[in-house]
Amino acid sequence: MFGISRGFAYFLASFKISLRYKVNVWLQVLGAVILVSIQYFLWKNIGNNNESLLNGIEVNSIMLYVIFSRLLVFIIPGNGTTSFISQKILKGTISVDLLRPVHIQVSALCYEFGKLLFNSIFILVPSILLSILFLDIPVIKVNIDQFLLFGLSFTLSYLIAFQMSFMIGVFSIWFGNVWGVREFYEALLMIFGGSLIPVSLYPTFFQMIAIYSPFQSIYFTPLTWISNIDHFIDHPILVQVCWLFIFSSLNHFLLRYALRRAVIQGG
Amino acid sequence: MKRYMTLYYHYVKLAFKSLFVYRMDFLIGSFGFILSTGALFFSLFILFNYVEEIGGWTYWEVVFLFAYTSLARAIWDTFMFNMMSLSTKVIDGSFDLYLTRPISALFQLLFEKIDPDTIGELLFSFFLTFVCLYKFEILFDVKMSLLFCGFLFSSVLAFSAIHLVVNALSFWIMETRTVNFIIWRLDELIQYPISIYPKWLQKILILIPFAFCGYFPVSLLINAEHSLYVYMTLIAGPVAFCVALLVWNQGMRKYQSTGS
């Protein structure tokens, strides 16, 4: 169906492409560790000089939350997916992809999976190990249920982020250049997704907006499971499923409409 | 000199013209950039709802630090962003083009393009800095305002020096994208007072003159201190830039076209 088995070729290709730049990997790990240590030192300083509870949340939980959110940036789909599609549209090579027996969305997703595998093995795991080795990162007890829920929640957030980035890529049919839209999306992700600081700390007004936005489903929801922070929505995973459904259907129609409208620019 | 000025005028004119090619995207992007700078500011604001100080700095002091570093970086980013493309130019051989023209290659590299995308960020951080200057009563104090301008000039130079050295490495190792990536990460380190970091990290930040892009100038301005540090901060940028120029010249001497 949809040529998923054929999509495997894209998966393998993107994994191999990433493998070519092995030197980069160590520097990226270094970058990730720097990001983690900034948050570590910041929150350690805050923890030492204030009470251990902020708005009823333990500083250690917040520290874990922000550290993991900095690491998620490396694997959540974003730039890569957007330019995968927008480059094809701008250059006109999308005409070739449309002839292929793989649905364009499947190939984009498989391409992203390849990077996910690569980045998890070569960037995420080493960064976490190094951070644990050099910084004394707090450990909190997470039971197996929470961990499984995190897995499920992360999978959903991954797919939602993929759908949104894909959609921005499709926008390039109308805008030409989508750099600006992407910048805008990332800003919203920072504010309402809680990728900088947990949404639970926001003033009520901003919390309300964040709750009803799709952005919190991407960062906030999965991270709450592993950092013991309350996710003040009743059924966070159900909400994620809804957003995923909404964005998938939107994309489905948008892509169909866009392609009918597309005039391939010669290639 | 006059020739360089005219040239720069034309570069700027071209940059603004190319801006309007993708008008819609530019507008959304500028707004997005303001929003993402605003998001970082927003997270500081939230943080200070719960804490009194970070590393001994109060809310407005941290805001000033944030505004100052953003401004210095935005100035660099808007006017000298093109140096980031050196690596690509060396690899695909288009750097040779600069060498055939009768003006300094460095001048062309630095100023050939303006990055209009960051104009939103520039305006936002300028506005925020202005508010802080007012708040700390620096704005109406002629001496302090002059000092501020001097510091800012030095910080922008320090910023450029760091990035110039990193990019000049492409004369030796060609691919510098990842080193650039690390330097961007280090940028983030200085948005907070460096007093929250352990001693060894503070020393690194002073050595790579990142501490002179925010922490030192801002703390000197806030405390209106008149110590040796004032002079050090004022000359740190120019000195760093001279060092960067030396590295650049070495690189130019070493440069061999890839022939592609």
Coordinates of N, CA and C in Angstrom, one line a residue, chain A residues 21 23-28 30-32 34-35 37-39 41-43 45-46 49-51 54-55 70 74 90 175-184 186-188 190-191 196-198 200-203 206, chain B residues 22 24-26 28-33 35-47 49-56 117-118 175 177-179 181-182 185-186 188-190 192 195-198 200-201:
Chain A
Y21 N 28.9 12.0 6.4 CA 29.4 13.2 7.1 C 29.7 12.8 8.6
V23 N 32.4 13.1 10.4 CA 33.2 14.0 11.2 C 32.2 15.0 11.9
N24 N 31.2 15.4 11.1 CA 30.2 16.3 11.6 C 29.5 15.8 12.9
V25 N 29.4 14.5 12.9 CA 28.7 13.9 14.0 C 29.3 14.3 15.4
W26 N 30.6 14.2 15.5 CA 31.2 14.5 16.8 C 31.0 15.9 17.2
L27 N 31.1 16.8 16.2 CA 30.8 18.2 16.5 C 29.4 18.5 16.8
Q28 N 28.5 17.8 16.2 CA 27.1 17.9 16.6 C 26.8 17.4 18.0
L30 N 29.0 17.5 20.3 CA 29.6 18.6 21.2 C 28.6 19.7 21.3
G31 N 27.9 20.1 20.2 CA 26.9 21.1 20.2 C 25.8 20.8 21.1
A32 N 25.3 19.5 21.0 CA 24.2 19.1 21.9 C 24.6 19.1 23.3
I34 N 26.8 21.1 24.7 CA 26.8 22.5 25.1 C 25.4 23.0 25.4
L35 N 24.5 22.7 24.5 CA 23.1 23.1 24.8 C 22.5 22.5 26.1
S37 N 24.3 21.6 28.7 CA 25.0 22.2 29.8 C 24.5 23.6 30.1
I38 N 24.2 24.4 29.1 CA 23.6 25.7 29.4 C 22.4 25.6 30.3
Q39 N 21.5 24.7 29.9 CA 20.3 24.5 30.7 C 20.6 23.9 32.1
F41 N 23.4 24.3 33.9 CA 24.0 25.3 34.8 C 22.9 26.3 35.2
L42 N 22.1 26.7 34.2 CA 21.1 27.7 34.5 C 20.1 27.2 35.6
W43 N 19.6 26.0 35.4 CA 18.6 25.5 36.4 C 19.3 25.1 37.7
N45 N 21.7 26.7 39.0 CA 21.8 28.0 39.7 C 20.5 28.4 40.3
I46 N 19.4 28.3 39.5 CA 18.1 28.6 40.0 C 17.7 27.7 41.2
N49 N 19.5 28.8 44.5 CA 19.2 30.1 45.1 C 17.8 30.3 45.4
N50 N 16.9 29.4 45.1 CA 15.5 29.6 45.3 C 14.9 28.3 46.0
E51 N 13.6 28.4 46.3 CA 13.0 27.2 46.8 C 13.0 26.2 45.7
L54 N 8.8 25.5 41.8 CA 8.4 26.7 41.1 C 6.9 26.3 40.6
N55 N 6.0 27.1 41.1 CA 4.6 26.9 40.7 C 4.2 25.4 41.0
R70 N 15.8 20.2 24.5 CA 16.9 20.6 23.6 C 17.4 19.4 22.8
F74 N 16.9 17.7 17.9 CA 17.7 16.9 16.9 C 16.9 15.9 16.1
L90 N 10.5 24.0 -6.0 CA 11.2 25.2 -6.5 C 12.0 24.8 -7.8
F175 N 4.1 30.6 -2.2 CA 5.0 31.7 -1.8 C 6.4 31.7 -2.5
G176 N 6.7 30.7 -3.2 CA 8.0 30.6 -3.8 C 9.1 30.2 -2.8
N177 N 9.4 31.1 -1.9 CA 10.4 30.9 -0.8 C 9.6 30.6 0.5
V178 N 10.0 29.6 1.2 CA 9.2 29.4 2.5 C 10.0 29.6 3.7
W179 N 11.2 30.3 3.5 CA 12.0 30.5 4.7 C 11.3 31.2 5.8
G180 N 10.5 32.2 5.4 CA 9.9 33.1 6.4 C 8.8 32.3 7.1
V181 N 8.0 31.5 6.4 CA 6.9 30.8 7.0 C 7.5 29.8 8.1
R182 N 8.7 29.2 7.7 CA 9.3 28.3 8.6 C 9.8 29.0 9.9
E183 N 10.3 30.2 9.7 CA 10.8 30.9 10.9 C 9.6 31.2 11.8
F184 N 8.5 31.6 11.2 CA 7.3 31.9 11.9 C 6.8 30.7 12.7
E186 N 8.6 28.1 13.6 CA 9.5 27.8 14.7 C 9.3 28.7 15.9
A187 N 9.0 30.0 15.7 CA 8.7 30.9 16.8 C 7.5 30.4 17.5
L188 N 6.4 30.1 16.8 CA 5.2 29.6 17.5 C 5.5 28.4 18.3
M190 N 8.2 27.6 19.7 CA 8.9 28.0 20.9 C 7.9 28.5 22.0
I191 N 7.0 29.4 21.5 CA 6.1 30.0 22.5 C 5.0 29.1 22.9
L196 N 11.0 25.8 25.0 CA 12.0 26.5 25.8 C 11.8 26.3 27.3
I197 N 10.6 26.3 27.7 CA 10.2 26.3 29.1 C 8.9 25.6 29.2
P198 N 8.6 24.8 30.2 CA 7.3 24.1 30.3 C 6.1 25.0 30.3
S200 N 3.5 24.7 31.7 CA 2.9 24.8 33.1 C 3.3 26.0 33.8
L201 N 4.4 26.6 33.4 CA 4.9 27.8 34.2 C 4.3 29.1 33.6
Y202 N 3.6 29.0 32.5 CA 3.1 30.2 31.8 C 2.0 30.9 32.6
P203 N 1.8 32.2 32.4 CA 0.6 32.8 33.0 C -0.6 32.2 32.4
F206 N -1.6 32.8 28.6 CA -0.8 32.1 27.6 C -1.0 30.6 27.6
Chain B
Y22 N 10.7 38.0 -3.1 CA 9.7 37.2 -2.4 C 9.1 38.0 -1.3
M24 N 6.1 38.5 0.1 CA 5.2 37.9 1.1 C 6.1 37.1 2.2
D25 N 7.0 36.3 1.7 CA 7.8 35.5 2.5 C 8.7 36.4 3.4
F26 N 9.2 37.5 2.9 CA 10.0 38.4 3.7 C 9.2 39.0 4.8
I28 N 6.5 37.8 6.3 CA 6.2 36.7 7.3 C 7.5 36.4 8.1
G29 N 8.6 36.3 7.3 CA 9.9 36.0 8.0 C 10.3 37.0 9.0
S30 N 10.2 38.3 8.6 CA 10.6 39.3 9.6 C 9.8 39.3 10.8
F31 N 8.5 39.1 10.6 CA 7.6 39.0 11.7 C 8.0 37.7 12.6
G32 N 8.3 36.6 11.9 CA 8.7 35.4 12.6 C 10.0 35.6 13.4
F33 N 10.9 36.4 12.8 CA 12.2 36.6 13.5 C 11.9 37.4 14.8
L35 N 9.2 37.5 16.4 CA 8.5 36.6 17.3 C 9.5 35.6 18.0
S36 N 10.5 35.1 17.2 CA 11.4 34.1 17.9 C 12.3 34.8 18.8
T37 N 12.8 36.0 18.5 CA 13.6 36.8 19.5 C 12.7 37.0 20.7
G38 N 11.4 37.4 20.4 CA 10.4 37.7 21.5 C 10.2 36.4 22.3
A39 N 10.3 35.2 21.7 CA 10.0 34.0 22.4 C 11.1 33.8 23.5
L40 N 12.3 34.1 23.1 CA 13.4 33.9 24.1 C 13.2 34.9 25.2
F41 N 12.8 36.1 24.9 CA 12.6 37.1 25.9 C 11.4 36.7 26.8
F42 N 10.4 36.1 26.2 CA 9.2 35.7 26.9 C 9.6 34.6 27.9
S43 N 10.6 33.7 27.5 CA 11.0 32.7 28.5 C 11.7 33.3 29.7
L44 N 12.4 34.4 29.4 CA 13.1 35.1 30.6 C 12.0 35.7 31.5
F45 N 11.0 36.3 30.9 CA 10.0 36.9 31.6 C 9.3 35.9 32.5
I46 N 9.0 34.7 31.9 CA 8.3 33.6 32.7 C 9.2 33.2 33.9
L47 N 10.5 33.0 33.6 CA 11.4 32.6 34.6 C 11.4 33.5 35.8
N49 N 9.1 35.3 36.8 CA 7.9 35.3 37.6 C 8.2 34.5 38.9
Y50 N 9.1 33.6 38.8 CA 9.3 32.7 39.9 C 10.6 32.9 40.7
V51 N 11.6 33.5 40.0 CA 12.9 33.6 40.7 C 13.2 35.1 40.8
E52 N 14.1 35.4 41.8 CA 14.5 36.8 42.1 C 15.6 37.2 41.2
E53 N 16.6 36.3 41.0 CA 17.8 36.6 40.3 C 18.4 35.4 39.7
I54 N 19.2 35.6 38.7 CA 20.0 34.5 38.1 C 21.4 34.9 38.2
G55 N 22.2 34.1 38.8 CA 23.6 34.4 38.9 C 23.9 35.7 39.5
G56 N 23.0 36.2 40.4 CA 23.2 37.5 41.0 C 22.7 38.7 40.2
D117 N 16.9 39.4 6.2 CA 16.0 38.6 7.0 C 16.1 38.9 8.5
T118 N 17.2 39.5 8.9 CA 17.4 39.7 10.3 C 17.0 41.1 10.7
E175 N 35.6 22.5 4.7 CA 34.2 22.4 5.2 C 34.2 23.0 6.6
R177 N 31.1 24.1 8.1 CA 29.7 24.2 8.5 C 29.5 23.8 9.9
T178 N 30.1 22.7 10.3 CA 29.9 22.2 11.6 C 30.5 23.0 12.7
V179 N 31.7 23.5 12.4 CA 32.4 24.4 13.4 C 31.5 25.6 13.6
F181 N 28.4 25.7 13.3 CA 27.2 25.2 14.1 C 27.6 25.3 15.6
I182 N 28.8 24.9 16.0 CA 29.2 24.9 17.4 C 29.3 26.3 17.9
R185 N 26.1 27.6 18.8 CA 25.6 27.1 20.1 C 26.2 27.9 21.2
L186 N 27.5 28.3 21.0 CA 28.2 29.0 22.1 C 27.6 30.4 22.2
E188 N 24.7 31.1 22.4 CA 23.6 31.0 23.3 C 24.1 31.1 24.8
L189 N 25.3 30.6 25.0 CA 25.9 30.6 26.3 C 25.9 32.0 26.9
I190 N 26.1 33.0 26.1 CA 26.3 34.4 26.6 C 25.0 35.1 26.8
Y192 N 23.0 34.4 29.1 CA 22.8 34.4 30.5 C 24.1 35.0 31.1
S195 N 28.3 34.3 35.2 CA 28.6 33.9 36.6 C 27.9 32.6 37.0
I196 N 26.9 32.1 36.1 CA 26.2 30.9 36.5 C 27.1 29.7 36.1
Y197 N 28.1 29.9 35.3 CA 28.9 28.8 34.8 C 30.1 28.5 35.7
P198 N 30.6 27.3 35.6 CA 31.8 27.0 36.4 C 33.0 27.8 35.9
W200 N 36.1 27.1 34.8 CA 36.8 26.8 33.5 C 36.0 27.2 32.3
L201 N 34.7 27.2 32.4 CA 33.9 27.6 31.2 C 34.0 29.1 31.1

